[in-house]
PDB file of C-alpha atoms in Angstrom:
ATOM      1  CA  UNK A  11      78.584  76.470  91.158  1.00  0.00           C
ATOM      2  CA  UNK A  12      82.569  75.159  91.280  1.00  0.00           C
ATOM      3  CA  UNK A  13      84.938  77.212  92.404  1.00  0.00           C
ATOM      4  CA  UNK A  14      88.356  78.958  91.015  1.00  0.00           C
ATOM      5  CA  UNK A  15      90.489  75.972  90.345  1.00  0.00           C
ATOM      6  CA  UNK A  16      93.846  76.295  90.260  1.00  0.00           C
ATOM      7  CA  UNK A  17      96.585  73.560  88.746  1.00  0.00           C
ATOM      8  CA  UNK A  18      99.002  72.322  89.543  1.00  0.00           C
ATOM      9  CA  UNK A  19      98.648  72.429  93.521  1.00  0.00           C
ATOM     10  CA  UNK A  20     102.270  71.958  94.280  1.00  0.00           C
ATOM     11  CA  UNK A  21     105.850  72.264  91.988  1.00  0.00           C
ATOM     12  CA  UNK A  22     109.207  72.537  92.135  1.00  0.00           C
ATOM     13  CA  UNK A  23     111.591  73.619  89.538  1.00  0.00           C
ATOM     14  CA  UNK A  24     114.812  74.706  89.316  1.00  0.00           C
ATOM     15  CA  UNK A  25     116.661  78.189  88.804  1.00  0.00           C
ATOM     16  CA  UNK A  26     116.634  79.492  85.616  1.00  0.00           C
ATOM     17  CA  UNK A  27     113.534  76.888  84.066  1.00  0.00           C
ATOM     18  CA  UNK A  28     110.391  78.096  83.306  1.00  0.00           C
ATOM     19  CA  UNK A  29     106.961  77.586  84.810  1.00  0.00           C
ATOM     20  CA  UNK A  30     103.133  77.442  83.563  1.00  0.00           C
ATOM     21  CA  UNK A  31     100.134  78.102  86.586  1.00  0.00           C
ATOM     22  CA  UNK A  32      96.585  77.514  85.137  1.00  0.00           C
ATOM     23  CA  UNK A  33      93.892  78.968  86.642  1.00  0.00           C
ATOM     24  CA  UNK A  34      89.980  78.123  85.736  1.00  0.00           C
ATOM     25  CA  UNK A  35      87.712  80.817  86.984  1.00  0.00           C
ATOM     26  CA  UNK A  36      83.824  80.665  88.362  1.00  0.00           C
ATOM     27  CA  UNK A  37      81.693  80.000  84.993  1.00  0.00           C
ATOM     28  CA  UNK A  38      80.557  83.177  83.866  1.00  0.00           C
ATOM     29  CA  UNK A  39      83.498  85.419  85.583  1.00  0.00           C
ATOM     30  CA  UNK A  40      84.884  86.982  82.851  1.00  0.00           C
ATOM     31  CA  UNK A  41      87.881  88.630  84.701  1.00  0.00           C
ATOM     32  CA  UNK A  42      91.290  86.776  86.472  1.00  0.00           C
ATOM     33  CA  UNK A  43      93.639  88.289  88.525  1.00  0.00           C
ATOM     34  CA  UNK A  44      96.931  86.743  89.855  1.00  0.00           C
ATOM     35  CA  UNK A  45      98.384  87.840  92.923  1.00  0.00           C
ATOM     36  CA  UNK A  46     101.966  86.277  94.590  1.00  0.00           C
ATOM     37  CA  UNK A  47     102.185  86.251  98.186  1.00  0.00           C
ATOM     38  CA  UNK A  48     105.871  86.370 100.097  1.00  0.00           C
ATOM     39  CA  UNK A  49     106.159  86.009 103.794  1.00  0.00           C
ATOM     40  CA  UNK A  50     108.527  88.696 103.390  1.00  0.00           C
ATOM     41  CA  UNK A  51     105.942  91.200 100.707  1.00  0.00           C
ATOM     42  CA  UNK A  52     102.598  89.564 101.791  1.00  0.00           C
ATOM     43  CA  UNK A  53      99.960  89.680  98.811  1.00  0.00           C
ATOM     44  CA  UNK A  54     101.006  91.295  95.811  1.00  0.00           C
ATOM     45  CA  UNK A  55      99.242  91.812  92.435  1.00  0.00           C
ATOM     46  CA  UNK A  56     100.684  90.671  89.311  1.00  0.00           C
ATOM     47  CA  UNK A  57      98.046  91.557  86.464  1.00  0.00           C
ATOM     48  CA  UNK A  58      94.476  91.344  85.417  1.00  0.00           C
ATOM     49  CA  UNK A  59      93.154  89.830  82.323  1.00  0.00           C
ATOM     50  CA  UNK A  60      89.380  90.625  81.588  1.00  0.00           C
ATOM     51  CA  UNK A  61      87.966  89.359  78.147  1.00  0.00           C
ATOM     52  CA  UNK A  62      91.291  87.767  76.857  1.00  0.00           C
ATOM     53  CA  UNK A  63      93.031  91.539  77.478  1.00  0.00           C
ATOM     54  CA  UNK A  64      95.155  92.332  80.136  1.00  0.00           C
ATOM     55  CA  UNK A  65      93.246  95.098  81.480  1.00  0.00           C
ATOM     56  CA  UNK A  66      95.972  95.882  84.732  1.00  0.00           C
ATOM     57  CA  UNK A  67      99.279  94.818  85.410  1.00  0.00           C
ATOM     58  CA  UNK A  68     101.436  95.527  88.961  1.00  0.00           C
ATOM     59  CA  UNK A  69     105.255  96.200  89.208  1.00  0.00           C
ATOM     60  CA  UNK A  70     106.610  92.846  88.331  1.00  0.00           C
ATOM     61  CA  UNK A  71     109.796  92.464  85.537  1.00  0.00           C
ATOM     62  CA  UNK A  72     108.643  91.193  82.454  1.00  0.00           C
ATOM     63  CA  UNK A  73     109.115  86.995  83.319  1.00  0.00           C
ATOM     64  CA  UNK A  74     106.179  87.844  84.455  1.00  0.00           C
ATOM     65  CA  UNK A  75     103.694  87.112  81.536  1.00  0.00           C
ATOM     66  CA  UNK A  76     100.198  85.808  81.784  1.00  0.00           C
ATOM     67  CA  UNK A  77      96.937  85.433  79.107  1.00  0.00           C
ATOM     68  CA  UNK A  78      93.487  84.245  78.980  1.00  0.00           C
ATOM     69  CA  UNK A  79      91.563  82.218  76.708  1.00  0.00           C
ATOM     70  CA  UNK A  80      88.345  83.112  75.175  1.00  0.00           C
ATOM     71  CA  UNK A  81      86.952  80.758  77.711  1.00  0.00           C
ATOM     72  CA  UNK A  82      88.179  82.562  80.615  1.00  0.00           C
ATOM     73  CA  UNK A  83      90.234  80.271  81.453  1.00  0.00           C
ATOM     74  CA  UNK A  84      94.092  82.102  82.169  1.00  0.00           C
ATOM     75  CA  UNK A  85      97.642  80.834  82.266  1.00  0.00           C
ATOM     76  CA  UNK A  86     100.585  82.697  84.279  1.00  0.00           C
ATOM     77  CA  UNK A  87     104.002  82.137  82.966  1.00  0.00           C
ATOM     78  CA  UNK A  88     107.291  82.908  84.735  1.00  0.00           C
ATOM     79  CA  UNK A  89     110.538  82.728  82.426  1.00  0.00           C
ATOM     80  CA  UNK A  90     113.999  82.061  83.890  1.00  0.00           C
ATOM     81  CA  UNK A  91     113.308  81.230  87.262  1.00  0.00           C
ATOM     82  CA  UNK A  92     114.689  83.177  90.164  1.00  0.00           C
ATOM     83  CA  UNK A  93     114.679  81.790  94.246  1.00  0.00           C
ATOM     84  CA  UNK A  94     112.657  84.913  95.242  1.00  0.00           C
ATOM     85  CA  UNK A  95     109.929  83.377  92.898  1.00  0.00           C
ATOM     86  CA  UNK A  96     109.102  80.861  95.301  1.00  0.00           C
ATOM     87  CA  UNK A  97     106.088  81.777  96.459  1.00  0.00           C
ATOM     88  CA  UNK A  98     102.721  80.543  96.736  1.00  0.00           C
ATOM     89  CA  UNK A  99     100.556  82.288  93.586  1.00  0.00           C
ATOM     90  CA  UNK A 100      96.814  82.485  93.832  1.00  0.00           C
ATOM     91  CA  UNK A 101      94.548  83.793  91.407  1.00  0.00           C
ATOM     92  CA  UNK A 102      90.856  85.689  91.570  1.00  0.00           C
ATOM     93  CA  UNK A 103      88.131  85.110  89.450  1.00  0.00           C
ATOM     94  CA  UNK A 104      85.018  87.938  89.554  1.00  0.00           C
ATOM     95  CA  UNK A 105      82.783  89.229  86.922  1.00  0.00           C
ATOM     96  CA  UNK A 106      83.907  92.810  86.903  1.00  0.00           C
ATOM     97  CA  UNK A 107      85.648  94.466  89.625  1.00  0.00           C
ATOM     98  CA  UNK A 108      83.091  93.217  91.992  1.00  0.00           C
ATOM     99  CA  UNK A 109      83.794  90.448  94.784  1.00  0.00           C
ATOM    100  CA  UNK A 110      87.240  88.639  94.197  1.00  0.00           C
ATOM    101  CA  UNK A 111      87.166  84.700  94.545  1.00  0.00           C
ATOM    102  CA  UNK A 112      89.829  82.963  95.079  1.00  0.00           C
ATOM    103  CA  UNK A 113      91.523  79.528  94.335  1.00  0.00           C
ATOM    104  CA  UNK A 114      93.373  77.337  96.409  1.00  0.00           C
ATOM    105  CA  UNK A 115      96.739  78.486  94.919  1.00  0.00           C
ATOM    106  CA  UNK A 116      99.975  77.125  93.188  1.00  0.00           C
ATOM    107  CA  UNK A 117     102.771  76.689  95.599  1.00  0.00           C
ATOM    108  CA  UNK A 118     106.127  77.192  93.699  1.00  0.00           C
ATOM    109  CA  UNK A 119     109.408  75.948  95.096  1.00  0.00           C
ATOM    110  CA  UNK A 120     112.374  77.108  93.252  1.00  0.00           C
ATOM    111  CA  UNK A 121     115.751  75.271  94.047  1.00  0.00           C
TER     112      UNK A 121
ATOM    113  CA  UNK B  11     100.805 104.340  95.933  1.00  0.00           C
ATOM    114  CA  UNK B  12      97.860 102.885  98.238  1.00  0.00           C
ATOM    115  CA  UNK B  13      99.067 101.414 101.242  1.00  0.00           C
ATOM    116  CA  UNK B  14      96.773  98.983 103.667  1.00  0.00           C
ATOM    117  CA  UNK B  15      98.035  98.885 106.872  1.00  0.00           C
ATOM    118  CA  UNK B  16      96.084  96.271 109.506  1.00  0.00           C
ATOM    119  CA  UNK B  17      95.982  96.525 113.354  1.00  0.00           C
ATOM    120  CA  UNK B  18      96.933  94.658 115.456  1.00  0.00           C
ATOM    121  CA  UNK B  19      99.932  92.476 113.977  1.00  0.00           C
ATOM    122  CA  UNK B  20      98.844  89.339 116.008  1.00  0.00           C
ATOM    123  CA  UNK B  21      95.615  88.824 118.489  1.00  0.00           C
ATOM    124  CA  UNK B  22      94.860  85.824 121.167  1.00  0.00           C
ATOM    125  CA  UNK B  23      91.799  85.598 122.659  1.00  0.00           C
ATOM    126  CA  UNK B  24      89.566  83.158 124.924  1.00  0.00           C
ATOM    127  CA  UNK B  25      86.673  81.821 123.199  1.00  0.00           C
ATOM    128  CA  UNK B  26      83.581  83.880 123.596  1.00  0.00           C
ATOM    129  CA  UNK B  27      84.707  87.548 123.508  1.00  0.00           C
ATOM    130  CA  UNK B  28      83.668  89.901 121.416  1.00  0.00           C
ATOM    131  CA  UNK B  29      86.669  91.464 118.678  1.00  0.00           C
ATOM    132  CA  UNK B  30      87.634  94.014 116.278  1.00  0.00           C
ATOM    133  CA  UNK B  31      89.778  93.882 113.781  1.00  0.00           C
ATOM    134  CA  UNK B  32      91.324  97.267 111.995  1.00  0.00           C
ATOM    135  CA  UNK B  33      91.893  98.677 108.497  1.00  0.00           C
ATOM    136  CA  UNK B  34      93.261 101.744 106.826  1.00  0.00           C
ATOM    137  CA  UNK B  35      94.229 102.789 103.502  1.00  0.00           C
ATOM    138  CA  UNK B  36      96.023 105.879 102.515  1.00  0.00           C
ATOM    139  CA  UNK B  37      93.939 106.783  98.828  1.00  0.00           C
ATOM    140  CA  UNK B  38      89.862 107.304  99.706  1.00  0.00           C
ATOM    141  CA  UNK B  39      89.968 106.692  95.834  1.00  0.00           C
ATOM    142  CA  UNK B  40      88.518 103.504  96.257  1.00  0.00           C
ATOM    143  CA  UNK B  41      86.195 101.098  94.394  1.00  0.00           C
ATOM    144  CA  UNK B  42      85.447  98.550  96.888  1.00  0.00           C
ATOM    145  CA  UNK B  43      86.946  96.952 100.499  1.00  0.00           C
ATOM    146  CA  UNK B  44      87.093  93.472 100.779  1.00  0.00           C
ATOM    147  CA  UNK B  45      87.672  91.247 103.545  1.00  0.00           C
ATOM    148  CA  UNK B  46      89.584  87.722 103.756  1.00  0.00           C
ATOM    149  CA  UNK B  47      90.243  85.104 105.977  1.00  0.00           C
ATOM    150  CA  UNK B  48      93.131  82.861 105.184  1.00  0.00           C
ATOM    151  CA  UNK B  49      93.643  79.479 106.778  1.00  0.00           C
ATOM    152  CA  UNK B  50      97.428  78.250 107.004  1.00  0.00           C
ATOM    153  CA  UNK B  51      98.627  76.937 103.361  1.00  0.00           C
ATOM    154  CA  UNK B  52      95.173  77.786 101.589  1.00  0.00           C
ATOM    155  CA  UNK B  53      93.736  80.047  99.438  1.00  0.00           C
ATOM    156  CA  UNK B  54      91.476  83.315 100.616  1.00  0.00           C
ATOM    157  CA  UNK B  55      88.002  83.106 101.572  1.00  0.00           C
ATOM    158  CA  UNK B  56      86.004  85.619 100.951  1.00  0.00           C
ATOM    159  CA  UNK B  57      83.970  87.597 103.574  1.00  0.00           C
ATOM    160  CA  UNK B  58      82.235  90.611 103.494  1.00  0.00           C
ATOM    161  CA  UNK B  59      82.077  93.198 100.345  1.00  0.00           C
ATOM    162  CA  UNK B  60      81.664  96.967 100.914  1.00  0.00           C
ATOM    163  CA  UNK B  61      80.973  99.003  98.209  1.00  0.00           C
ATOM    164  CA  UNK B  62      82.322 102.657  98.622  1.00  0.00           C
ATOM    165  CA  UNK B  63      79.168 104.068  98.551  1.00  0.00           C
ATOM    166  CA  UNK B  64      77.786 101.836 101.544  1.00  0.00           C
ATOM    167  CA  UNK B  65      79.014 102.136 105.559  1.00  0.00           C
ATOM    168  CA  UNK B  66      78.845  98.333 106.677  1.00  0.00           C
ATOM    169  CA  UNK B  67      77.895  95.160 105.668  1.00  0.00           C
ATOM    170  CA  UNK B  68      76.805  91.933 108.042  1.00  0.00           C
ATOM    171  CA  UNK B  69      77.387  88.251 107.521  1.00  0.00           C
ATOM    172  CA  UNK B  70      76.109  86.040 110.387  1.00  0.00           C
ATOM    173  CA  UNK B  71      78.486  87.211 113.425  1.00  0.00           C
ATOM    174  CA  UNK B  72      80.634  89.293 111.283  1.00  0.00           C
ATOM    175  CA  UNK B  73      80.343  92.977 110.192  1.00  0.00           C
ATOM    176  CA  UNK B  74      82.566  94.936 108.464  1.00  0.00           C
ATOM    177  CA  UNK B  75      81.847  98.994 108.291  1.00  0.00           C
ATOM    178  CA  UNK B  76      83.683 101.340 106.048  1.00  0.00           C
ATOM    179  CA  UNK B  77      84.823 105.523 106.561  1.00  0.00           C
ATOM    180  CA  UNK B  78      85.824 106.267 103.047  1.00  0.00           C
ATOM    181  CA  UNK B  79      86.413 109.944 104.280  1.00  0.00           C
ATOM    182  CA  UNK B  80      89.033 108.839 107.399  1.00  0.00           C
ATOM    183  CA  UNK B  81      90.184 105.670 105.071  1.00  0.00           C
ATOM    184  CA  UNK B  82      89.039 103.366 107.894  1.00  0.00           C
ATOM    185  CA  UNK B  83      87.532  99.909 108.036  1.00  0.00           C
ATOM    186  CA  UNK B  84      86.938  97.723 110.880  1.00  0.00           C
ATOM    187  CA  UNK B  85      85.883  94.029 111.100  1.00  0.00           C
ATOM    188  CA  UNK B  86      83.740  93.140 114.215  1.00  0.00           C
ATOM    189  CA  UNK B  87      83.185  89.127 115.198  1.00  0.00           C
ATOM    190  CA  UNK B  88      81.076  88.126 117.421  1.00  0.00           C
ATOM    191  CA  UNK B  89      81.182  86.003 119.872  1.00  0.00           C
ATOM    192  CA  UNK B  90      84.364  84.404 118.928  1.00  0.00           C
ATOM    193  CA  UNK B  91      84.806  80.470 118.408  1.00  0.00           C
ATOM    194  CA  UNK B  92      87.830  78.202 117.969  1.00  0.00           C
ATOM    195  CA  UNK B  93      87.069  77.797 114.348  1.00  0.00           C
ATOM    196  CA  UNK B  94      87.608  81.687 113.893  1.00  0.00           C
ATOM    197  CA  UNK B  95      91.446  81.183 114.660  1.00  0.00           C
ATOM    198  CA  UNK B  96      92.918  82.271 111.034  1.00  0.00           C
ATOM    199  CA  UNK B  97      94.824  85.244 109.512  1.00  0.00           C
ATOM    200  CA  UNK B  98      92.528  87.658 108.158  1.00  0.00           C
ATOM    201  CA  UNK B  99      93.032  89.840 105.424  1.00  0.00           C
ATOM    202  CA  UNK B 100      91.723  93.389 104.271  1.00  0.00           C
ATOM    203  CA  UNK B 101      91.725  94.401 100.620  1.00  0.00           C
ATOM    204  CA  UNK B 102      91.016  97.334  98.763  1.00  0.00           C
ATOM    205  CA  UNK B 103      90.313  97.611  95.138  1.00  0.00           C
ATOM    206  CA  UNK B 104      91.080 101.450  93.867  1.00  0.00           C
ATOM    207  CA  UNK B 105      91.597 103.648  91.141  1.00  0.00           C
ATOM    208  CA  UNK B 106      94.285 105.113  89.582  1.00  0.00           C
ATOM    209  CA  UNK B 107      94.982 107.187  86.667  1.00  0.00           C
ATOM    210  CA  UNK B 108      95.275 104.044  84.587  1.00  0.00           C
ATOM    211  CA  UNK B 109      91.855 102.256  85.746  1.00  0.00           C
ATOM    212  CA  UNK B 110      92.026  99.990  88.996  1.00  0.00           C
ATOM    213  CA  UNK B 111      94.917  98.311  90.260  1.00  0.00           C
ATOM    214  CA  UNK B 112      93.833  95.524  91.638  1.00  0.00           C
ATOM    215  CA  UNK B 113      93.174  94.560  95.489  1.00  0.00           C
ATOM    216  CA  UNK B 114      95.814  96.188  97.198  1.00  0.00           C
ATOM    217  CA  UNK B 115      96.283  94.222 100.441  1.00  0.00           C
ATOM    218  CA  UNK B 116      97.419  94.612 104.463  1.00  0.00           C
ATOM    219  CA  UNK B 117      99.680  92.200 106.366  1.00  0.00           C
ATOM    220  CA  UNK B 118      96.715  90.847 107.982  1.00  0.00           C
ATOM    221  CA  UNK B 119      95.787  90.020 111.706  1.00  0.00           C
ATOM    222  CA  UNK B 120      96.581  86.883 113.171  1.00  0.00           C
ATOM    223  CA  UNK B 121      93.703  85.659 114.708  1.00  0.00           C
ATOM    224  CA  UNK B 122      93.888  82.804 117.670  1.00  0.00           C
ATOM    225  CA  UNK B 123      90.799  82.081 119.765  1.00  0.00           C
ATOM    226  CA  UNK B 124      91.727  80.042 122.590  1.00  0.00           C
ATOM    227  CA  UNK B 125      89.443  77.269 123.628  1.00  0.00           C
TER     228      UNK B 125
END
């Protein structure tokens, strides 16, 4: 069975652009987290989408925004880029609640 | 708010020894404790699920138990090898008055066995 895949690896924008991180889950998983992690904050989560719905959602502004396809598959979008957004950004697939798997991640650079 | 805090920071050890790593949460309101490792620049592998309702779980040479009541977790690994050297990551999953939150996670341990 593949794993979470998670595109792109690597990117590097600039302040104030926007970004899109696409993240393909486990076939069958019908929920996706995202999570940033910070050297400073360590592992922090973002939101939850489970059946196209975002079911949770953590203490992030709104540039924040995410959704998910009726094929699982989920998209995280960050509007006007900020340089404490540069983080790496992983995201979880699992069926319901249960065990988390996670992708390799998106490493954002914002300069 | 849940808080995970992991013990120690930062370990070194000689290849061989025996090792425990340490977990607590603040909220016993919890779904489920996971446990990571993460290898510099990658993504998190998963390694042991505990559901709140069980004490441990066992994975080859690693087993995790769980003390809802005391909001303690420890990871034990066995006879330590080189390839062990990673940070490794506890997680809990819990409830709030909206539904769960998410994995709420520690700092991590630093893990480096010495060859």
């Amino acid at each position: 069975k593949a794993g979470v895949t998670q595109t792109p690896r690597y990117l590097i924008k600039t302040r104030g652009q926007q970004v899109t991180l696409s993240c393909s889950p486990i076939s069958g998983h019908r929920s996706v987290s995202w999570y940033q992690q910070t050297p400073g904050q360590g592992l922090q989560f973002l939101f939850e989408y489970f059946s196209e719905t975002q079911r949770n959602k953590g203490n992030f502004p709104g540039r924040f925004s995410g959704r998910q396809f009726s094929n699982s598959r989920s998209e995280m979008n960050v509007s006007t880029l900020e340089l404490g957004d540069s983080a790496l950004y992983l995201c979880a697939s699992s069926s319901n609640r249960d065990e988390q798997y996670f992708g390799p991640g998106t490493r954002l650079t914002v300069t | 708010k849940q808080e995970v805090t992991q013990i120690p920071a930062a370990l070194s050890v000689p290849e061989g020894e025996n090792l425990v790593l340490n977990c607590s949460f603040t909220d016993s309101a919890i779904y489920n404790l996971q446990w990571f490792r993460q290898d510099p620049g990658k993504g998190l592998t998963s390694l042991l699920l505990i559901q709140s309702s069980q004490r441990e779980q066992t994975s080859g040479r690693l087993n995790a138990s769980l003390d809802k009541s005391s909001g303690r977790s420890t990871l034990y690994i066995a006879a330590s090898q080189p390839g062990d050297s990673a940070t490794y990551l506890c997680a809990v999953f819990h409830y709030s008055g909206g539904g769960a939150d998410g994995l709420t996670f520690g700092k991590g341990t630093h893990l480096i066995i010495q060859p």
